[in-house]
Short mmCIF file of C-alpha atoms (C1' of nucleotides) in Angstrom, two decimals:
data_model
loop_
_atom_site.label_atom_id
_atom_site.label_comp_id
_atom_site.label_asym_id
_atom_site.label_seq_id
_atom_site.Cartn_x
_atom_site.Cartn_y
_atom_site.Cartn_z
CA MET A 1 3.87 122.58 -42.21
CA LEU A 2 7.38 122.19 -41.05
CA ALA A 3 7.34 118.62 -41.99
CA ILE A 4 4.85 116.26 -43.41
CA MET A 5 2.88 114.66 -40.65
CA LYS A 6 0.99 112.58 -43.06
CA GLU A 7 3.70 110.08 -43.42
CA ILE A 8 2.25 107.83 -40.83
CA PRO A 9 -1.38 107.34 -41.79
CA ASP A 10 -3.63 106.38 -38.97
CA ARG A 11 -5.54 103.84 -40.92
CA LEU A 12 -3.34 101.25 -42.52
CA THR A 13 -4.07 99.27 -45.65
CA ILE A 14 -3.48 95.58 -45.41
CA GLY A 15 -0.31 96.01 -47.42
CA GLU A 16 1.04 98.54 -44.98
CA LEU A 17 0.14 96.44 -41.99
CA SER A 18 1.77 93.51 -43.66
CA ALA A 19 4.98 95.42 -44.34
CA ARG A 20 5.14 96.75 -40.82
CA SER A 21 4.24 93.61 -39.01
CA GLY A 22 6.16 91.27 -41.21
CA MET A 23 3.12 89.03 -41.61
CA ALA A 24 1.77 88.09 -45.01
CA ALA A 25 -1.44 89.82 -46.02
CA SER A 26 -3.09 86.44 -46.31
CA ALA A 27 -2.19 85.71 -42.72
CA LEU A 28 -3.68 89.01 -41.63
CA ARG A 29 -6.93 88.21 -43.38
CA TYR A 30 -6.87 84.87 -41.70
CA TYR A 31 -6.34 86.47 -38.31
CA GLU A 32 -9.24 88.74 -38.99
CA GLU A 33 -11.40 85.79 -39.89
CA LEU A 34 -10.50 84.24 -36.56
CA GLY A 35 -11.33 87.44 -34.75
CA LEU A 36 -7.79 88.21 -33.64
CA ILE A 37 -7.82 91.59 -35.32
CA SER A 38 -10.50 93.73 -36.89
CA SER A 39 -10.81 96.38 -39.56
CA THR A 40 -13.14 98.96 -40.95
CA ARG A 41 -13.85 99.05 -44.64
CA THR A 42 -13.63 101.79 -47.23
CA ALA A 43 -16.62 102.56 -49.42
CA GLY A 44 -15.14 100.17 -51.93
CA GLY A 45 -14.77 97.38 -49.40
CA GLN A 46 -11.06 97.49 -48.71
CA ARG A 47 -9.74 96.92 -45.21
CA ARG A 48 -8.32 99.72 -43.13
CA TYR A 49 -6.62 98.92 -39.85
CA ALA A 50 -6.13 101.11 -36.82
CA ARG A 51 -2.49 101.49 -35.85
CA ALA A 52 -3.19 99.64 -32.64
CA THR A 53 -3.64 96.57 -34.80
CA LEU A 54 0.10 96.48 -35.21
CA ARG A 55 0.34 95.85 -31.52
CA ARG A 56 -2.22 93.12 -31.65
CA VAL A 57 -0.38 91.36 -34.41
CA ALA A 58 2.86 91.57 -32.45
CA PHE A 59 0.99 90.20 -29.51
CA VAL A 60 -0.15 87.23 -31.52
CA ARG A 61 3.36 86.48 -32.67
CA ALA A 62 4.61 86.65 -29.14
CA ALA A 63 1.81 84.39 -28.01
CA GLN A 64 2.83 81.82 -30.54
CA GLN A 65 6.38 81.93 -29.28
CA VAL A 66 5.14 81.08 -25.86
CA GLY A 67 3.33 78.16 -27.33
CA LEU A 68 -0.20 79.47 -27.37
CA SER A 69 -2.53 78.58 -30.21
CA LEU A 70 -4.25 81.36 -32.10
CA ASP A 71 -7.37 80.51 -30.24
CA GLU A 72 -5.71 80.97 -26.90
CA ALA A 73 -4.17 84.17 -28.13
CA ARG A 74 -7.59 85.45 -29.06
CA GLU A 75 -8.85 84.59 -25.65
CA ALA A 76 -5.95 86.35 -23.98
CA MET A 77 -6.45 89.42 -26.15
CA ALA A 78 -10.12 89.58 -25.44
CA ARG A 79 -9.07 91.47 -22.34
CA LEU A 80 -7.25 94.11 -24.32
CA PRO A 81 -8.93 96.97 -26.18
CA ALA A 82 -9.01 96.55 -29.94
CA ASP A 83 -8.41 100.12 -30.91
CA ARG A 84 -6.23 101.77 -28.32
CA ALA A 85 -3.25 100.95 -26.20
CA PRO A 86 -4.14 99.01 -23.08
CA ASN A 87 -4.06 100.83 -19.78
CA ALA A 88 -2.17 99.70 -16.73
CA ARG A 89 -4.83 97.48 -15.36
CA GLU A 90 -5.63 95.86 -18.67
CA TRP A 91 -2.06 95.19 -19.57
CA SER A 92 -0.82 93.90 -16.29
CA ARG A 93 -3.70 91.50 -16.04
CA VAL A 94 -2.66 89.91 -19.30
CA ALA A 95 1.08 90.23 -18.78
CA ARG A 96 0.93 88.43 -15.47
CA ARG A 97 -0.78 85.47 -17.02
CA TRP A 98 1.78 85.40 -19.73
CA GLU A 99 4.68 85.63 -17.45
CA SER A 100 3.64 82.56 -15.62
CA ARG A 101 3.19 80.80 -18.89
CA VAL A 102 6.61 81.81 -20.07
CA GLU A 103 8.14 80.83 -16.78
CA GLU A 104 6.54 77.44 -16.93
CA ARG A 105 7.91 76.90 -20.35
CA ILE A 106 11.37 78.00 -19.26
CA ALA A 107 11.30 75.72 -16.26
CA GLU A 108 10.31 72.83 -18.46
CA LEU A 109 13.21 73.42 -20.77
CA GLN A 110 15.57 73.79 -17.87
CA ARG A 111 14.55 70.45 -16.51
CA LEU A 112 15.15 69.00 -19.92
CA LYS A 113 18.54 70.59 -20.09
CA GLU A 114 19.51 69.23 -16.73
CA ARG A 115 18.67 65.73 -17.75
CA LEU A 116 20.50 66.16 -20.97
CA GLY A 117 23.60 67.49 -19.33
CA GLY A 118 23.10 65.40 -16.25
CA CYS A 119 23.67 62.14 -17.98
CA VAL A 120 26.74 63.47 -19.63
CA GLY A 121 27.96 65.06 -16.44
CA CYS A 122 27.30 62.30 -14.00
CA GLY A 123 29.62 59.92 -15.70
CA CYS A 124 27.04 57.30 -16.52
CA LEU A 125 27.37 57.92 -20.16
CA SER A 126 26.00 54.64 -21.29
CA LEU A 127 22.64 55.85 -19.99
CA GLN A 128 22.02 52.26 -19.22
CA LYS A 129 22.57 51.98 -15.55
CA CYS A 130 21.84 55.47 -14.36
CA ARG A 131 19.13 54.98 -11.79
CA LEU A 132 19.36 58.63 -11.00
CA TYR A 133 17.91 59.58 -14.31
CA ASN A 134 16.02 56.46 -15.17
CA PRO A 135 13.92 55.55 -12.19
CA GLY A 136 12.19 52.67 -13.91
CA ASP A 137 10.08 52.86 -16.95
CA GLN A 138 6.77 53.39 -15.28
CA ALA A 139 6.67 56.85 -16.75
CA ALA A 140 3.89 55.94 -19.14
CA GLU A 141 1.63 55.30 -16.20
CA ARG A 142 1.80 58.92 -15.26
CA GLY A 143 -0.04 59.60 -18.47
CA PRO A 144 1.06 61.47 -21.53
CA GLY A 145 2.99 64.59 -20.76
CA ALA A 146 6.18 65.17 -18.83
CA ARG A 147 8.34 62.10 -18.83
CA HIS A 148 11.99 61.31 -18.39
CA LEU A 149 14.18 62.28 -21.24
CA ILE A 150 15.74 58.92 -21.52
CA GLU A 151 13.58 56.22 -20.21
CA ASP A 152 14.64 52.66 -20.31
CA VAL A 153 14.04 49.45 -18.51
CA PRO A 154 15.53 49.29 -15.04
CA LEU A 155 18.34 46.88 -14.51
CA SER A 156 16.63 43.56 -14.65
CA SER A 157 17.48 41.61 -11.51
CA MET B 1 23.01 37.44 -11.17
CA LEU B 2 22.15 33.85 -11.82
CA ALA B 3 18.50 34.68 -11.42
CA ILE B 4 15.99 34.86 -14.23
CA MET B 5 16.73 37.66 -16.62
CA LYS B 6 13.83 36.77 -18.83
CA GLU B 7 10.96 38.61 -17.23
CA ILE B 8 11.39 41.66 -19.31
CA PRO B 9 11.05 40.54 -22.90
CA ASP B 10 13.72 41.94 -25.06
CA ARG B 11 11.53 42.35 -28.08
CA LEU B 12 8.46 44.45 -27.49
CA THR B 13 5.18 44.28 -29.38
CA ILE B 14 3.81 47.56 -30.58
CA GLY B 15 1.26 47.44 -27.79
CA GLU B 16 3.94 47.08 -25.17
CA LEU B 17 6.02 49.83 -26.66
CA SER B 18 2.95 51.99 -26.77
CA ALA B 19 2.12 51.34 -23.14
CA ARG B 20 5.64 52.00 -22.00
CA SER B 21 6.31 55.03 -24.10
CA GLY B 22 2.91 56.59 -23.75
CA MET B 23 2.61 57.05 -27.49
CA ALA B 24 -0.30 55.68 -29.48
CA ALA B 25 0.44 52.63 -31.57
CA SER B 26 -0.59 54.56 -34.64
CA ALA B 27 2.00 57.19 -33.84
CA LEU B 28 4.67 54.52 -33.47
CA ARG B 29 3.81 53.09 -36.87
CA TYR B 30 4.00 56.56 -38.22
CA TYR B 31 7.41 57.09 -36.66
CA GLU B 32 8.57 53.88 -38.20
CA GLU B 33 7.33 54.96 -41.57
CA LEU B 34 9.36 58.14 -41.18
CA GLY B 35 12.42 56.16 -40.21
CA LEU B 36 12.58 57.39 -36.64
CA ILE B 37 12.43 53.90 -35.24
CA SER B 38 12.69 50.46 -36.74
CA SER B 39 11.46 46.96 -36.03
CA THR B 40 11.97 43.38 -37.00
CA ARG B 41 8.99 41.27 -37.93
CA THR B 42 7.72 37.95 -36.68
CA ALA B 43 7.04 35.18 -39.17
CA GLY B 44 3.48 36.41 -39.26
CA GLY B 45 4.49 39.98 -40.01
CA GLN B 46 3.98 41.60 -36.63
CA ARG B 47 6.41 44.21 -35.41
CA ARG B 48 8.87 43.51 -32.64
CA TYR B 49 10.89 46.35 -31.21
CA ALA B 50 14.24 46.26 -29.46
CA ARG B 51 14.13 47.74 -25.99
CA ALA B 52 16.42 50.50 -27.13
CA THR B 53 13.51 51.75 -29.19
CA LEU B 54 11.97 53.00 -25.99
CA ARG B 55 14.89 55.35 -25.67
CA ARG B 56 14.52 56.52 -29.24
CA VAL B 57 10.88 57.29 -28.74
CA ALA B 58 11.68 59.25 -25.61
CA PHE B 59 14.31 61.06 -27.59
CA VAL B 60 11.78 62.04 -30.20
CA ARG B 61 9.40 63.39 -27.59
CA ALA B 62 12.17 65.41 -26.06
CA ALA B 63 13.18 66.69 -29.46
CA GLN B 64 9.67 67.92 -30.04
CA GLN B 65 9.71 69.74 -26.75
CA VAL B 66 12.77 71.59 -27.86
CA GLY B 67 10.94 72.54 -30.99
CA LEU B 68 12.47 70.16 -33.49
CA SER B 69 10.38 68.65 -36.24
CA LEU B 70 10.29 64.90 -36.62
CA ASP B 71 12.57 65.28 -39.57
CA GLU B 72 15.14 67.13 -37.54
CA ALA B 73 14.79 64.57 -34.81
CA ARG B 74 15.53 61.83 -37.26
CA GLU B 75 18.59 63.66 -38.41
CA ALA B 76 19.81 64.13 -34.87
CA MET B 77 19.23 60.49 -34.07
CA ALA B 78 21.08 59.32 -37.12
CA ARG B 79 24.16 59.71 -34.96
CA LEU B 80 22.87 57.34 -32.34
CA PRO B 81 22.85 53.55 -32.66
CA ALA B 82 19.43 52.06 -33.33
CA ASP B 83 19.76 48.98 -31.21
CA ARG B 84 21.99 49.71 -28.26
CA ALA B 85 22.60 52.48 -25.80
CA PRO B 86 24.84 55.18 -27.15
CA ASN B 87 28.39 55.32 -25.85
CA ALA B 88 30.04 58.37 -24.39
CA ARG B 89 31.24 59.82 -27.63
CA GLU B 90 27.99 59.23 -29.45
CA TRP B 91 25.84 60.65 -26.76
CA SER B 92 27.83 63.70 -25.93
CA ARG B 93 28.03 64.68 -29.57
CA VAL B 94 24.26 64.77 -29.76
CA ALA B 95 23.68 66.13 -26.29
CA ARG B 96 25.92 69.10 -26.89
CA ARG B 97 23.97 70.10 -29.95
CA TRP B 98 20.80 69.78 -28.04
CA GLU B 99 21.98 71.72 -25.11
CA SER B 100 22.73 74.68 -27.29
CA ARG B 101 19.34 74.35 -28.87
CA VAL B 102 17.64 74.23 -25.52
CA GLU B 103 19.67 77.14 -24.25
CA GLU B 104 18.76 79.20 -27.27
CA ARG B 105 15.13 78.51 -26.69
CA ILE B 106 15.43 79.41 -23.03
CA ALA B 107 17.22 82.63 -23.85
CA GLU B 108 14.53 83.52 -26.33
CA LEU B 109 11.84 83.04 -23.76
CA GLN B 110 13.77 84.97 -21.18
CA ARG B 111 14.06 87.93 -23.52
CA LEU B 112 10.36 87.71 -24.08
CA LYS B 113 9.72 87.62 -20.39
CA GLU B 114 11.87 90.65 -19.78
CA ARG B 115 9.98 92.63 -22.36
CA LEU B 116 6.75 91.49 -20.93
CA GLY B 117 7.68 92.39 -17.41
CA GLY B 118 9.70 95.36 -18.50
CA CYS B 119 6.80 97.28 -19.82
CA VAL B 120 4.85 96.68 -16.70
CA GLY B 121 7.80 97.41 -14.51
CA CYS B 122 9.14 100.50 -16.16
CA GLY B 123 6.03 102.51 -15.54
CA CYS B 124 5.26 103.17 -19.18
CA LEU B 125 2.19 101.12 -19.02
CA SER B 126 0.51 102.66 -21.97
CA LEU B 127 3.15 100.95 -24.11
CA GLN B 128 2.76 103.87 -26.39
CA LYS B 129 5.74 105.99 -25.69
CA CYS B 130 8.21 103.49 -24.36
CA ARG B 131 11.17 103.99 -26.63
CA LEU B 132 13.05 101.56 -24.50
CA TYR B 133 10.92 98.73 -25.67
CA ASN B 134 9.72 100.09 -28.94
CA PRO B 135 12.69 101.35 -30.87
CA GLY B 136 10.72 102.20 -33.96
CA ASP B 137 8.71 99.91 -36.08
CA GLN B 138 11.41 98.98 -38.48
CA ALA B 139 11.39 95.50 -37.08
CA ALA B 140 9.74 94.13 -40.17
CA GLU B 141 12.75 95.12 -42.21
CA ARG B 142 14.83 92.69 -40.28
CA GLY B 143 12.74 90.01 -41.88
CA PRO B 144 10.43 87.53 -40.28
CA GLY B 145 11.74 86.12 -37.06
CA ALA B 146 12.67 87.73 -33.79
CA ARG B 147 10.90 91.02 -33.38
CA HIS B 148 9.92 93.28 -30.51
CA LEU B 149 7.13 92.04 -28.40
CA ILE B 150 5.11 95.14 -28.74
CA GLU B 151 5.97 97.09 -31.77
CA ASP B 152 4.27 100.30 -32.57
CA VAL B 153 4.85 103.44 -34.50
CA PRO B 154 7.53 105.67 -33.03
CA LEU B 155 6.39 109.01 -31.71
CA SER B 156 5.51 110.85 -34.84
CA SER B 157 7.40 114.17 -34.85
"C1'" DC C 1 -9.49 23.49 -32.36
"C1'" DT C 2 -11.98 27.61 -30.91
"C1'" DG C 3 -12.21 32.04 -29.85
"C1'" DC C 4 -10.47 36.33 -28.83
"C1'" DT C 5 -7.61 40.20 -28.80
"C1'" DA C 6 -3.87 42.40 -30.60
"C1'" DC C 7 -1.98 42.94 -34.55
"C1'" DT C 8 -1.58 44.04 -40.02
"C1'" DT C 9 -2.11 47.41 -44.27
"C1'" DC C 10 -3.96 51.10 -46.72
"C1'" DA C 11 -6.67 54.96 -47.56
"C1'" DA C 12 -8.84 58.66 -45.95
"C1'" DG C 13 -9.82 62.13 -42.43
"C1'" DT C 14 -8.46 65.83 -38.87
"C1'" DT C 15 -6.49 70.13 -36.94
"C1'" DC C 16 -3.57 74.02 -37.23
"C1'" DG C 17 -1.88 77.84 -39.55
"C1'" DC C 18 -1.54 79.42 -43.24
"C1'" DT C 19 -0.74 80.06 -48.83
"C1'" DT C 20 -2.23 79.95 -53.59
"C1'" DG C 21 -5.11 80.82 -57.43
"C1'" DA C 22 -9.01 82.35 -60.09
"C1'" DG C 23 -11.74 85.88 -61.24
"C1'" DG C 24 -12.97 90.33 -60.33
"C1'" DT C 25 -12.85 95.41 -58.13
"C1'" DC C 26 -10.77 99.69 -56.12
"C1'" DA C 27 -7.79 103.72 -55.82
"C1'" DA C 28 -4.44 106.65 -57.25
"C1'" DG C 29 -0.74 108.60 -60.44
"C1'" DG C 30 0.02 110.30 -65.13
"C1'" DC D 1 -9.94 109.00 -68.27
"C1'" DC D 2 -6.90 105.23 -68.19
"C1'" DT D 3 -3.88 102.14 -66.56
"C1'" DT D 4 -1.74 99.65 -63.05
"C1'" DG D 5 -1.04 97.64 -58.90
"C1'" DA D 6 -3.05 96.77 -54.65
"C1'" DC D 7 -6.98 95.06 -53.03
"C1'" DC D 8 -11.41 91.85 -52.70
"C1'" DT D 9 -13.76 86.90 -52.01
"C1'" DC D 10 -14.01 82.18 -52.11
"C1'" DA D 11 -12.44 77.69 -52.65
"C1'" DA D 12 -8.89 74.77 -52.64
"C1'" DG D 13 -4.34 73.18 -51.34
"C1'" DC D 14 -0.44 72.31 -48.24
"C1'" DG D 15 2.65 70.21 -44.66
"C1'" DA D 16 3.13 68.53 -40.20
"C1'" DA D 17 1.78 65.07 -37.13
"C1'" DC D 18 -1.15 62.12 -36.35
"C1'" DT D 19 -5.89 59.42 -35.93
"C1'" DT D 20 -9.62 56.63 -37.68
"C1'" DG D 21 -11.80 52.97 -40.11
"C1'" DA D 22 -12.29 48.94 -42.82
"C1'" DA D 23 -11.08 44.49 -43.79
"C1'" DG D 24 -8.32 40.96 -42.80
"C1'" DT D 25 -4.45 38.01 -40.01
"C1'" DA D 26 -1.50 36.50 -35.96
"C1'" DG D 27 -0.80 34.42 -31.82
"C1'" DC D 28 -2.07 32.71 -27.52
"C1'" DA D 29 -5.20 30.82 -23.76
"C1'" DG D 30 -8.30 27.33 -22.82
#
DNA sequence: CTGCTACTTCAAGTTCGCTTGAGGTCAAGG
DNA sequence: CCTTGACCTCAAGCGAACTTGAAGTAGCAG
């Protein structure tokens, strides 16, 4: 041959997958246990991964960045083929869901940032009398979850 | 101004703090153990919190949203007074740090979103041959951390 | 004073996402 | 064939962030 085409094997050992994905082998075994990725075995029982697994692992990492648990990632990936690249329909279905998730997360952080900067910017630096940003301290009543950054008692009287 | 200023007690029981902050009492005790908040005790040994503690708790929650650990939150709060509202200098010092943290996080998510949408948008839906988004699979060499969303082997040959 | 609820401590348990270690096997280069 | 390093399983451990439970006490209303 002109060049060696064998350099990129199409079944990866766990060590290779680990090196390429940047995940520890132990983590990959763990992912497999959870059903996030899968492998075939050699006669001797060693794992061999399809190259597409690399994509799945990357997917998992990305999912975690967005704040998904491994369980949610598995669920999301259930819609993607395990052994080949996803096609248009498959991918866009998943991507759309993700995008909204990412956007939500971004929006949340932006609100946070506004409050953070807001109190500095609006001149009420003591944070004590800024009704704009501290509309009472009833926040708890709205249940756990989104809440004012700085909540405090309203001006008594 | 001559009216009763006493309706809102200035020392809160753990139950009151819990109700107002939305955090479980057990979590508040835990925070105290970690040094995130502090209390004085009654003669009988029960905790009483200053109202400013409400703000600290909110601060911790916000810190977590930004992705800080409780330890990091404690560190950040070390620059804020425990028992009164922070003044301009104190607050802006902390807020600035936070803002950059929040902005980083937002930027990270926005990059993710672009990649996500990019692969759908650029027409290379198979994700297999999109050099634009998959510049090789050397990502692992850059160590654990930021990495392409979808990494895969470059076109062999 | 009685009774009740909210509080106290301390130890142990829980979930998530892994890592570590022991003890053993496989696969490939020399 | 032999050695060596990469792999195997299984159980246990870890750190973060809490929660739960048991056993007892505080503080307030009536």
